[in-house]
Amino acid sequence: MIFTGSAHPGLAAEICAKLGEPLSPALLRRFANDCLQVQLQANCRERDVFIIQPLTPPVQEHLVELLLMLDAARGSSAARVTPVIPHYSYARSDKKEVPRVSIGARLIADLLVTAGANRVLTMAMHSPQVHGFFSVPVDHLHALAELAAHFRSPAPAEVTECGRSVPSSRTERAAGSAGERPAAPPVVVSPDLGYAKPAAAFARLLGLPVAAGAKQRFSDERVTITSIIGDIDDRHVIVIDDEIARGTTILELLDRLRDHRVRSVRIACTHGLFSDGALDRIAAAPEVTEIVCTNTVPLPQGLGNGKLRVLSVAPALAEAIRRIHLGESVSALFDHS
Amino acid sequence: MIFTGSAHPGLAAEICAKLGEPLSPALLRRFANDCLQVQLQANCRERDVFIIQPLTPPVQEHLVELLLMLDAARGSSAARVTPVIPHYSYARSDKKEVPRVSIGARLIADLLVTAGANRVLTMAMHSPQVHGFFSVPVDHLHALAELAAHFRSPAPAEVTECGRSVPSSRTERAAGSAGERPAAPPVVVSPDLGYAKPAAAFARLLGLPVAAGAKQRFSDERVTITSIIGDIDDRHVIVIDDEIARGTTILELLDRLRDHRVRSVRIACTHGLFSDGALDRIAAAPEVTEIVCTNTVPLPQGLGNGKLRVLSVAPALAEAIRRIHLGESVSALFDHS
Amino acid sequence: MIFTGSAHPGLAAEICAKLGEPLSPALLRRFANDCLQVQLQANCRERDVFIIQPLTPPVQEHLVELLLMLDAARGSSAARVTPVIPHYSYARSDKKEVPRVSIGARLIADLLVTAGANRVLTMAMHSPQVHGFFSVPVDHLHALAELAAHFRSPAPAEVTECGRSVPSSRTERAAGSAGERPAAPPVVVSPDLGYAKPAAAFARLLGLPVAAGAKQRFSDERVTITSIIGDIDDRHVIVIDDEIARGTTILELLDRLRDHRVRSVRIACTHGLFSDGALDRIAAAPEVTEIVCTNTVPLPQGLGNGKLRVLSVAPALAEAIRRIHLGESVSALFDHS
Amino acid sequence: MIFTGSAHPGLAAEICAKLGEPLSPALLRRFANDCLQVQLQANCRERDVFIIQPLTPPVQEHLVELLLMLDAARGSSAARVTPVIPHYSYARSDKKEVPRVSIGARLIADLLVTAGANRVLTMAMHSPQVHGFFSVPVDHLHALAELAAHFRSPAPAEVTECGRSVPSSRTERAAGSAGERPAAPPVVVSPDLGYAKPAAAFARLLGLPVAAGAKQRFSDERVTITSIIGDIDDRHVIVIDDEIARGTTILELLDRLRDHRVRSVRIACTHGLFSDGALDRIAAAPEVTEIVCTNTVPLPQGLGNGKLRVLSVAPALAEAIRRIHLGESVSALFDHS
Amino acid sequence: MIFTGSAHPGLAAEICAKLGEPLSPALLRRFANDCLQVQLQANCRERDVFIIQPLTPPVQEHLVELLLMLDAARGSSAARVTPVIPHYSYARSDKKEVPRVSIGARLIADLLVTAGANRVLTMAMHSPQVHGFFSVPVDHLHALAELAAHFRSPAPAEVTECGRSVPSSRTERAAGSAGERPAAPPVVVSPDLGYAKPAAAFARLLGLPVAAGAKQRFSDERVTITSIIGDIDDRHVIVIDDEIARGTTILELLDRLRDHRVRSVRIACTHGLFSDGALDRIAAAPEVTEIVCTNTVPLPQGLGNGKLRVLSVAPALAEAIRRIHLGESVSALFDHS
Amino acid sequence: MIFTGSAHPGLAAEICAKLGEPLSPALLRRFANDCLQVQLQANCRERDVFIIQPLTPPVQEHLVELLLMLDAARGSSAARVTPVIPHYSYARSDKKEVPRVSIGARLIADLLVTAGANRVLTMAMHSPQVHGFFSVPVDHLHALAELAAHFRSPAPAEVTECGRSVPSSRTERAAGSAGERPAAPPVVVSPDLGYAKPAAAFARLLGLPVAAGAKQRFSDERVTITSIIGDIDDRHVIVIDDEIARGTTILELLDRLRDHRVRSVRIACTHGLFSDGALDRIAAAPEVTEIVCTNTVPLPQGLGNGKLRVLSVAPALAEAIRRIHLGESVSALFDHS
């Protein structure tokens, strides 16, 4: 049985469509004192229940809603309750960079288990270690292969059914790439050394070299990319990150890339939040030719100058749910990576 | 050590002033992806930490903030961590009125313990049974005695230091009461049979009789007060409830009271949320002569036509914190009730 | 698989008969030092085990016996262990009315889970909040609908097969009711404001008005019903409560009712313990025309002057067990309420 | 702070006297429905609470009473709660001799911890392995040294202050022992091979040889001592066991000892329950010259023909409580054993 | 699904052969820093996983390897994980003989559960109480019946398929026994009073009398068997113990038996570790005619002078695994004992 | 109170010397069957117990020894038990790089808590996220500042008191550095992109640029450094890593560095295991002028050609222990980083 919270009903519908299963109804009520109540409106007794809810803004609302749904499912005698969290945004709070803070990713993991999660299905968490924060089994999917396929293939990758018309710049891009390759192959760039390892894995999938931005923290609030480690002068660049929110890091990276006279920039990420008009601000940079993300989170506001491509993770999540339900190997899904 | 979340810093400051202790600073950050982080900015190692945070709107934000603070305090090796929750608003979700919902009051209690609460200090929870939802010791204060003192005493009760000027209607009220008592003493009215027992306790403190509204549920969404059980015709009425949020129940009760030609209505509650302009809408009723609440939650929007009286719970909470810290009896505080 | 403790083997037999399942044998031994041992005498490995045991006097004996049976079933690798507790008598200890007592209903709930309960099936707990004391799923049946059906229907409700011959006073009662109704419809009376809400629900099922006794505590030991809230003068009365033990409250209520010159009294409760000769003492009151209870607990001593009617909860419990075992909705069972 | 349950107030008073501490009052109430409530009538906040309650008959009543007291102390914010259980009678249920029974000693240990026990002080548990059933620290005192001292010393061992007058047969016994020793030293006899190891330790303290009865189980209910392993013919015998309840084993052992023409029998045990008239039945055997036990349990019914000696464990328990409270070594107490 | 750790792959293979199931592969890696990693190389999702690993030397390596495998299986979403531990060697640490030590058998039991064990299958633990150290269901098989069958039957008992050629001395033994029985039946001897009870059970299976060695501890390190309790002079002797490691106790017992001029000695144990050349040293004693053990642990080094017989426990473990998997009674397996 | 396991008694002695506290004795016994027992030989009741044990080879022995000590301390009523683990070697198992393995760092963290750890003091864990694997408070020290101080300061840093005579090459080094600096400042090199972030932090402390090796996995077993990202040609190099065990990665990195004609290489790490002769093999490279590590682990075998410098972490650990014991801020210790 599949339920969805209010964070991303479109993705839930798409997953259900792939699975050929109906989306079970749930009723969210907000009381006069702002407390929430969620009623699962279908019998869950002894069923295998999946609840789809990425932790997207407003994060706290969506988190508490998910916790209430997990507890409702457990209390209704579900055989197993699996939150499906395509974007586990708290994963970024994965260490103590300053004293006396919570490691939020661990706390939320414990809260999910307290509320009744028997296992978790998630995607592209900020660091692979966050897997170990959960005391229940986790299936952790990656979107790097899908993203790499997009950059490799001349044929269009699957695009989400959101009806947004997308003027295809793919042919130009392919042509452009082809025309310039003799000079030098593109370089994959991670905005941060802390993400260099997954960026290198992504580069390997594409057979490309990798570089990374080095950040320096000037004060609690001001962190700046001071240099790029690796050779990127006069090259085409593919920037890869796990999440783009306000886009501050990307915009700063674009400045640094410009210092190195890069020829063009394509930007890829799994979780495209693009809050506060980030999409349009990034797309406004003339050297940016394409912005690729997935639909782990709802489509961002803004048009992105026609440069946005959204890949759907619904097929991957639907297949994982199918395998979890049937007890088939989920790791086999990703043998190619 | 006392910290406060962002829900009600004014109350925290007042409590600290009563205790003669400084309020320790905490820094709330909201990341670009809307996740929260709270840094406790004073060493908590082996300290007795209290964190003041009523669960007021936006409830989910304040709840997650509190959970992050509890976890931060525990992870920073606090000797003991006590959330002080003057308004535990989720207490209203204390049973399953419909199938397949979470009993939110129990879930939140478990989440607080998971996050690191070693004990809880709270006030006027919707039903006394919610005490049993916690697996850690709870000190559960009541405000009924304070509210009763207000209605009994001719001298002004302690009013919160919020600087709001209050044209005193107390003398008129006292005079009015005195003048009408020969006819019949006032009646305490509970808006709901489910609150009749605490209302009767409140009435006993004042030496008055009690009556209660009987509700009928017509559909999931429509509940109506259909009758008043007990004799209230031509009487002065004191309405008592634990929480007033949008005021729908109170407004409907006023209609029923009017059917019985009551002479005047004074309204008392512990948690005066008065959301969506409830204060002004209630105060607009001419038979309402006074609205009394406490400052467990921030002062409501609106002027309430000058009829609002706010009693401060800071002295009671400060005294309870002092006794908890020193290991003195808290129940002794309430021996008179 | 269904086992029974020694508290109420008759009910277990009746439930098994309804289900067409055999009652599995269990052997209770009492050692020379008064410690108990219970051996489950049928293989429970990977079975769905139900253990029927209301917490009736001697309550402590029956409780420990149940805990030993739960642990034995878990240790014998039962797939799931469900205590069926038609009368969870400790539910009355649901709050701290005096300081430094255990909230017994929460403690016993935790003990049941410690001993191996995976879920609980119970009936008519003293307050609905007790549901939230359990950290495992609870199916909480109500007997109000059955009791209401008895008072509504001219045809005899299902009576337990206990063989006690019951001279039918139903026709007279029906006639009497009919004859007097023109004057005024009967009133449902709750002995206590704390039970006024379920009493009102019961009254709604019968389309009748409701009233309630108001108690006053004079000392730790002396609590008295001082008045009746609501109009009952010269009316026929139906008293409803969840449990009648020594009957002190009911006898006192009868005094108050007499003060209001009620015409007749019928008494209904779910758990009819009737200890210390309560049945006969209540039945001795001439205005009491009928006493109705269910068989959640064994039949009381005494004849009750022929006024006792016992409704069987075995069909409801059997159906709930069947649905729990098969994973069907239990809440659907009670859609009409 | 020291409280006592209703199992053995005399011992509690004696311990308090030794410690020079008052016994804090607790109020046991039994509700009309036979449920218990215990109110601790002194502030326990941040105190080091000890609750004295051996699990003597009626065992289930005393167990549940103790669980309620532990929970009350925890809920009242005691700093630490230590049940003092001089006789942990469920220790005899320490293994699965038949399938599908609870290992009661483990279950009760878990229940005590669930109810709030932070540590346990107990005495002479049936097997030393039961220590490992507890997930909290256990101080496990032994009475063998005290019992051995009695048999060794010509001076009277400390006798409990219970006022029962005891005609001293000690001089005769000593004389008798002295007169017969030339022939052969006495033999220590364990009634059962399973207790042979502690019996051997006891014999070593006295410098005597050891023998043991070998039991055979004929059916579930019939177990017989078929032979004595070790040489006892024509010897004086000291029988040692941990607990004597109905005395069936001891009476049967006396038959076997008679077959071997033993000259005299002295009987020692820690927990002298002597239920069902066991004391008088054992004392009636002419070869039995003395019966020695301790006051871990209340004094038995019956006069025992003047043969009973009761040693007090209050000094040992008081000293252990003092050391636990002050953080001194308890094991040092028993260095001589 | 059945996996094996590296402790005893031969036994695992034999169990799998009996069950007709393949042994699933697992890959043990040792990192440069000596940390271990075990990869289960077959999909365990929703499978019933058994992991065979006796805790044989090097015990710590095998223990941590087992813990890693349990966690890997749980994290891979196994439906149920059962460690099969034919020799739970830490069971000997079952009590506190000196202060301030861990009760290792309880600690390891808790670690196994923490790592993911849902239940445990083990064999011939040092004391039956160790069963109670586990908080999950335990199936505790015994080898006494198999060992007794060997000593009773003239036909050869099943011998492990390990290919070691065994010159049969069984006929001589049988003849010898027969020839000498008229004089006196053999005696079963336990090396220690603490093992006297199981030794007596073993003796009963053979219809023989029992005797036991009495040990005395002279210092922390020196424990000596000072006497034999029971009559063994000029008798044939069968020594029974649960585990023989360095054989110190057995060699000392042989000295004492020689003092009593026993005619011959046969030695039986379940767990034949025979470390440090113990097998050959014991076999060198001329009165020792046979040494019988099982293959719960790998075959010892040394030839044992042709006196060693190894009984296979693979059929019993395979049958238990089959029954656990199918939910059939395991206790029924041992009804004859 | 401070105890040490057998992994690194030298460090424990040094820490105790710094604190002016005696090292409390503990007795490690290995039974004949290879099981361990550790007896704490000083009263721990209500004491603040620290147990020093880095997880060095043989890791499994040292781990189980530590678990037994933790449990012994808890069972002996220690007020608080803190394992001090200067090298938490399992931290490298912090994610699932292949399916169906345990995340060892999380499992061991859970085992430590199960065994009784109330908090943990550790140093330089492989990734900062491992902090979040613990459910108890962790104080996580870093050695980067100490290592940086060594490379910055002309004066000799504190060297461990191990008496190993160290021919000082510091002056040459400083001179050499000084002489070559005009050409280009040294570069800090991380052997792996996954360690690039801490390497960059280390570089920042020295005011130097950073570079990193990029690894490629060719098969499960073969991982090769294929390139260096960042500019290092003709530069002096400082290699930084957290742990050097067999040195395979470092030796391979040296090959790559040679490809870039680096002028000299200094190597720094926190945990210098140098197993299998790694020290001498690395020191044999002529361009390696210095190898710096700390004494979180015992000194390696081999002489390292006189190039080894060992910095002592005892002062830092001693100060942290002092602060933890006194409840002072530990994070304040590291304010400069």
XYZ file of C-alpha atoms in Angstrom, chain B:
337
model
C 21.076 26.673 32.921
C 18.125 27.989 31.052
C 17.773 28.239 27.284
C 14.792 29.300 25.270
C 13.628 28.348 21.834
C 12.074 30.918 19.577
C 8.463 30.241 20.600
C 8.148 32.519 23.605
C 11.350 34.365 24.573
C 9.357 36.849 26.628
C 8.186 34.199 29.060
C 11.708 32.777 29.293
C 13.079 36.202 30.145
C 10.438 36.662 32.817
C 11.195 33.245 34.349
C 14.929 33.996 34.384
C 14.257 37.341 36.030
C 12.253 35.607 38.764
C 15.070 33.098 39.297
C 17.804 35.676 39.123
C 19.544 33.527 36.515
C 20.764 34.692 33.109
C 19.160 33.293 29.976
C 21.875 31.326 28.148
C 22.134 32.186 24.482
C 21.221 29.796 21.648
C 21.643 30.427 17.943
C 18.964 29.247 15.531
C 20.097 28.863 11.924
C 17.913 27.990 8.978
C 19.880 26.454 6.107
C 19.173 27.203 2.478
C 17.244 23.932 2.232
C 15.007 24.980 5.197
C 16.587 22.534 7.657
C 17.197 23.955 11.129
C 20.246 23.953 13.357
C 20.389 25.236 16.911
C 23.671 25.880 18.645
C 23.667 26.161 22.420
C 26.184 28.882 23.050
C 27.204 28.090 26.597
C 28.947 25.046 28.028
C 26.294 22.574 29.296
C 28.638 19.815 30.457
C 27.281 18.286 33.666
C 24.796 21.147 34.014
C 21.093 20.952 34.792
C 19.633 22.290 31.545
C 16.099 23.660 31.113
C 14.782 24.566 27.659
C 11.643 26.699 27.544
C 9.435 26.199 24.508
C 5.652 26.084 24.419
C 4.333 24.298 21.332
C 2.647 27.352 19.857
C 2.080 28.124 16.169
C 3.956 27.456 14.001
C 3.822 24.284 16.091
C 5.903 22.040 13.825
C 8.738 24.567 13.592
C 8.792 25.000 17.353
C 8.621 21.269 17.962
C 11.544 20.375 15.691
C 13.542 23.276 17.075
C 12.948 21.927 20.581
C 13.957 18.407 19.538
C 17.204 19.722 18.042
C 17.944 21.660 21.226
C 17.312 18.642 23.437
C 19.636 16.522 21.321
C 22.284 19.228 21.310
C 22.136 19.471 25.100
C 22.379 15.704 25.546
C 25.216 15.443 23.037
C 26.979 18.217 24.921
C 26.936 16.069 28.050
C 24.328 17.946 30.021
C 23.707 16.233 33.345
C 19.965 16.471 32.874
C 17.770 18.018 30.200
C 14.275 19.251 31.022
C 12.040 20.732 28.345
C 9.715 23.286 29.899
C 6.580 23.217 27.766
C 4.024 25.638 29.242
C 1.573 24.741 26.476
C 1.779 21.121 25.282
C -0.709 21.726 22.514
C -0.525 18.183 21.088
C -2.160 16.988 24.334
C -5.498 17.434 22.561
C -4.614 14.438 20.347
C -5.022 12.099 23.285
C -7.197 9.356 21.852
C -8.325 7.742 18.608
C -11.630 9.351 17.771
C -11.361 8.021 14.235
C -9.433 4.947 13.147
C -5.900 5.040 11.730
C -4.668 8.272 13.247
C -1.696 8.736 15.489
C -2.320 9.547 19.138
C -0.199 12.630 18.662
C 0.249 13.399 22.338
C 1.882 10.008 22.868
C 4.006 10.212 19.731
C 5.357 13.653 20.596
C 6.058 12.455 24.144
C 8.123 9.599 22.725
C 9.924 11.918 20.313
C 10.893 14.238 23.171
C 12.392 11.309 25.068
C 14.185 10.032 21.963
C 15.674 13.470 21.487
C 17.020 13.512 25.021
C 14.394 14.782 27.482
C 15.115 13.357 30.933
C 11.997 14.861 32.461
C 9.288 17.326 31.449
C 7.741 20.372 33.083
C 4.405 21.341 31.614
C 1.170 23.068 32.484
C -2.533 22.519 32.153
C -2.511 19.672 29.676
C -5.831 19.019 27.980
C -6.477 15.836 29.966
C -4.677 14.592 33.062
C -4.168 11.176 31.444
C -1.603 12.655 29.038
C 0.776 12.570 32.002
C 0.859 8.806 31.513
C 1.988 9.149 27.884
C 5.467 10.090 29.047
C 8.038 7.490 29.990
C 10.006 10.069 31.990
C 8.944 11.966 35.117
C 6.534 14.817 34.446
C 5.790 17.798 36.636
C 2.346 18.908 35.608
C 1.356 22.287 36.990
C -2.167 23.620 36.887
C -3.343 27.172 36.515
C -6.812 26.611 37.939
C -5.816 27.930 41.353
C -4.370 31.110 39.829
C -7.447 31.606 37.671
C -9.726 31.006 40.642
C -7.755 33.486 42.740
C -8.393 36.089 40.076
C -12.154 35.557 40.229
C -12.223 35.461 43.981
C -9.919 38.275 45.008
C -10.950 41.936 44.971
C -7.242 42.891 44.797
C -5.659 42.694 41.328
C -3.887 39.410 40.581
C -0.354 39.565 39.220
C -0.389 40.713 35.650
C 2.383 39.997 33.177
C 4.911 42.767 32.670
C 4.112 43.176 29.026
C 3.373 46.853 29.328
C -0.029 46.619 27.733
C -2.161 49.153 29.535
C -5.301 47.673 30.977
C -8.198 49.889 31.911
C -9.333 48.244 35.134
C -12.860 46.898 35.055
C -12.238 44.950 38.182
C -14.059 47.224 40.540
C -17.160 47.314 38.415
C -17.038 43.542 38.084
C -16.674 43.028 41.807
C -19.431 45.500 42.473
C -21.607 43.915 39.833
C -21.064 40.483 41.257
C -21.797 41.655 44.719
C -24.940 43.429 43.630
C -26.376 40.470 41.802
C -25.442 37.705 44.152
C -28.611 37.911 46.214
C -30.531 36.790 43.136
C -28.309 33.768 42.464
C -24.632 32.930 42.565
C -22.776 32.700 39.256
C -22.444 29.330 37.502
C -19.270 27.856 36.095
C -19.835 26.455 32.618
C -17.630 23.986 30.751
C -18.128 24.200 26.975
C -17.864 20.421 26.728
C -18.813 17.412 28.875
C -15.266 16.084 28.376
C -13.962 19.083 30.340
C -16.727 18.970 32.953
C -14.549 17.368 35.625
C -11.828 20.077 35.746
C -14.550 22.693 35.411
C -16.228 21.225 38.500
C -12.901 21.364 40.350
C -12.584 25.017 39.358
C -16.152 25.675 40.512
C -15.404 24.038 43.846
C -12.478 26.416 44.368
C -14.955 29.285 43.948
C -17.775 27.625 45.838
C -20.028 27.801 42.784
C -22.232 25.305 40.914
C -21.252 23.886 37.539
C -22.916 23.236 34.182
C -21.677 21.903 30.849
C -22.402 22.095 27.155
C -23.302 18.856 25.381
C -21.892 18.553 21.887
C -23.196 16.506 19.029
C -21.117 15.483 16.073
C -23.141 15.795 12.881
C -20.348 14.917 10.528
C -16.593 14.653 10.575
C -16.342 18.377 10.374
C -19.453 19.696 12.043
C -19.807 19.456 15.819
C -22.426 21.554 17.552
C -23.293 22.365 21.136
C -26.900 21.336 21.277
C -27.775 21.912 24.886
C -26.535 22.974 28.301
C -26.770 20.452 31.093
C -27.372 22.163 34.428
C -29.331 25.211 35.472
C -28.040 28.548 34.136
C -31.156 30.575 33.359
C -30.797 34.248 34.308
C -27.446 33.632 35.975
C -24.015 35.209 35.734
C -21.708 32.753 34.057
C -17.992 32.009 34.217
C -16.898 29.920 31.238
C -13.734 27.871 31.819
C -11.671 25.978 29.219
C -8.038 24.915 28.908
C -7.331 26.421 25.494
C -9.033 28.944 23.229
C -7.699 28.908 19.681
C -10.057 30.075 16.911
C -12.814 30.442 19.493
C -15.440 28.581 17.496
C -16.627 26.591 20.484
C -16.804 29.660 22.719
C -18.783 31.642 20.169
C -21.214 28.826 19.767
C -21.492 28.463 23.529
C -22.298 32.167 23.762
C -25.255 31.558 21.452
C -26.545 28.782 23.709
C -25.988 30.914 26.817
C -27.989 33.687 25.242
C -30.832 31.188 24.713
C -30.830 30.849 28.492
C -30.804 34.618 29.041
C -27.620 34.621 31.132
C -26.877 38.000 32.688
C -23.150 38.223 31.979
C -20.301 36.030 30.853
C -16.728 36.027 31.999
C -14.362 33.718 30.141
C -11.282 32.040 31.567
C -8.712 29.774 29.978
C -5.092 28.806 30.542
C -3.812 28.865 26.981
C -5.069 31.930 25.159
C -3.957 31.419 21.579
C -6.834 33.501 20.141
C -5.832 32.816 16.543
C -7.571 34.281 13.486
C -8.854 37.310 15.390
C -10.671 35.199 17.957
C -9.978 37.663 20.742
C -11.775 40.531 19.100
C -14.648 38.385 17.901
C -15.291 37.063 21.411
C -14.787 40.449 23.032
C -17.347 41.900 20.637
C -20.131 40.008 22.390
C -21.731 42.551 24.728
C -22.502 40.068 27.506
C -18.806 39.178 27.732
C -17.395 41.399 30.437
C -13.944 39.916 30.878
C -11.560 37.452 29.204
C -8.854 35.977 31.406
C -5.945 33.852 30.259
C -2.335 33.231 31.197
C 0.883 33.860 29.354
C 1.792 30.217 28.662
C 1.670 31.381 25.049
C 2.618 34.768 23.575
C 0.070 37.546 23.845
C -2.556 37.333 21.141
C -3.035 39.796 18.336
C -5.904 42.196 18.855
C -7.024 44.459 21.649
C -10.002 42.503 22.879
C -11.896 45.680 23.517
C -9.969 46.154 26.748
C -11.560 43.063 28.226
C -8.433 40.892 28.262
C -6.597 40.105 31.501
C -3.362 38.089 31.247
C -2.084 36.348 34.374
C 1.568 35.437 34.442
C 2.644 31.824 34.972
C 6.288 32.840 35.201
C 6.318 32.820 39.021
C 4.872 29.298 39.134
C 7.225 27.975 36.452
C 10.234 29.676 38.036
C 9.413 28.193 41.428
C 8.940 24.731 39.899
C 12.285 24.997 38.081
C 13.956 26.059 41.310
C 12.500 23.107 43.179
C 13.312 20.609 40.445
C 16.884 21.860 40.393
C 17.244 21.664 44.180
C 15.342 18.409 44.592
C 12.513 19.892 46.607
C 8.946 18.705 46.360
C 7.000 20.209 43.458
C 3.706 18.677 44.516
C 3.974 20.641 47.760
C 3.597 23.744 45.580
C 0.013 22.776 44.937
C -1.066 21.472 48.285
C -3.876 23.929 48.486
C -5.635 22.504 45.426
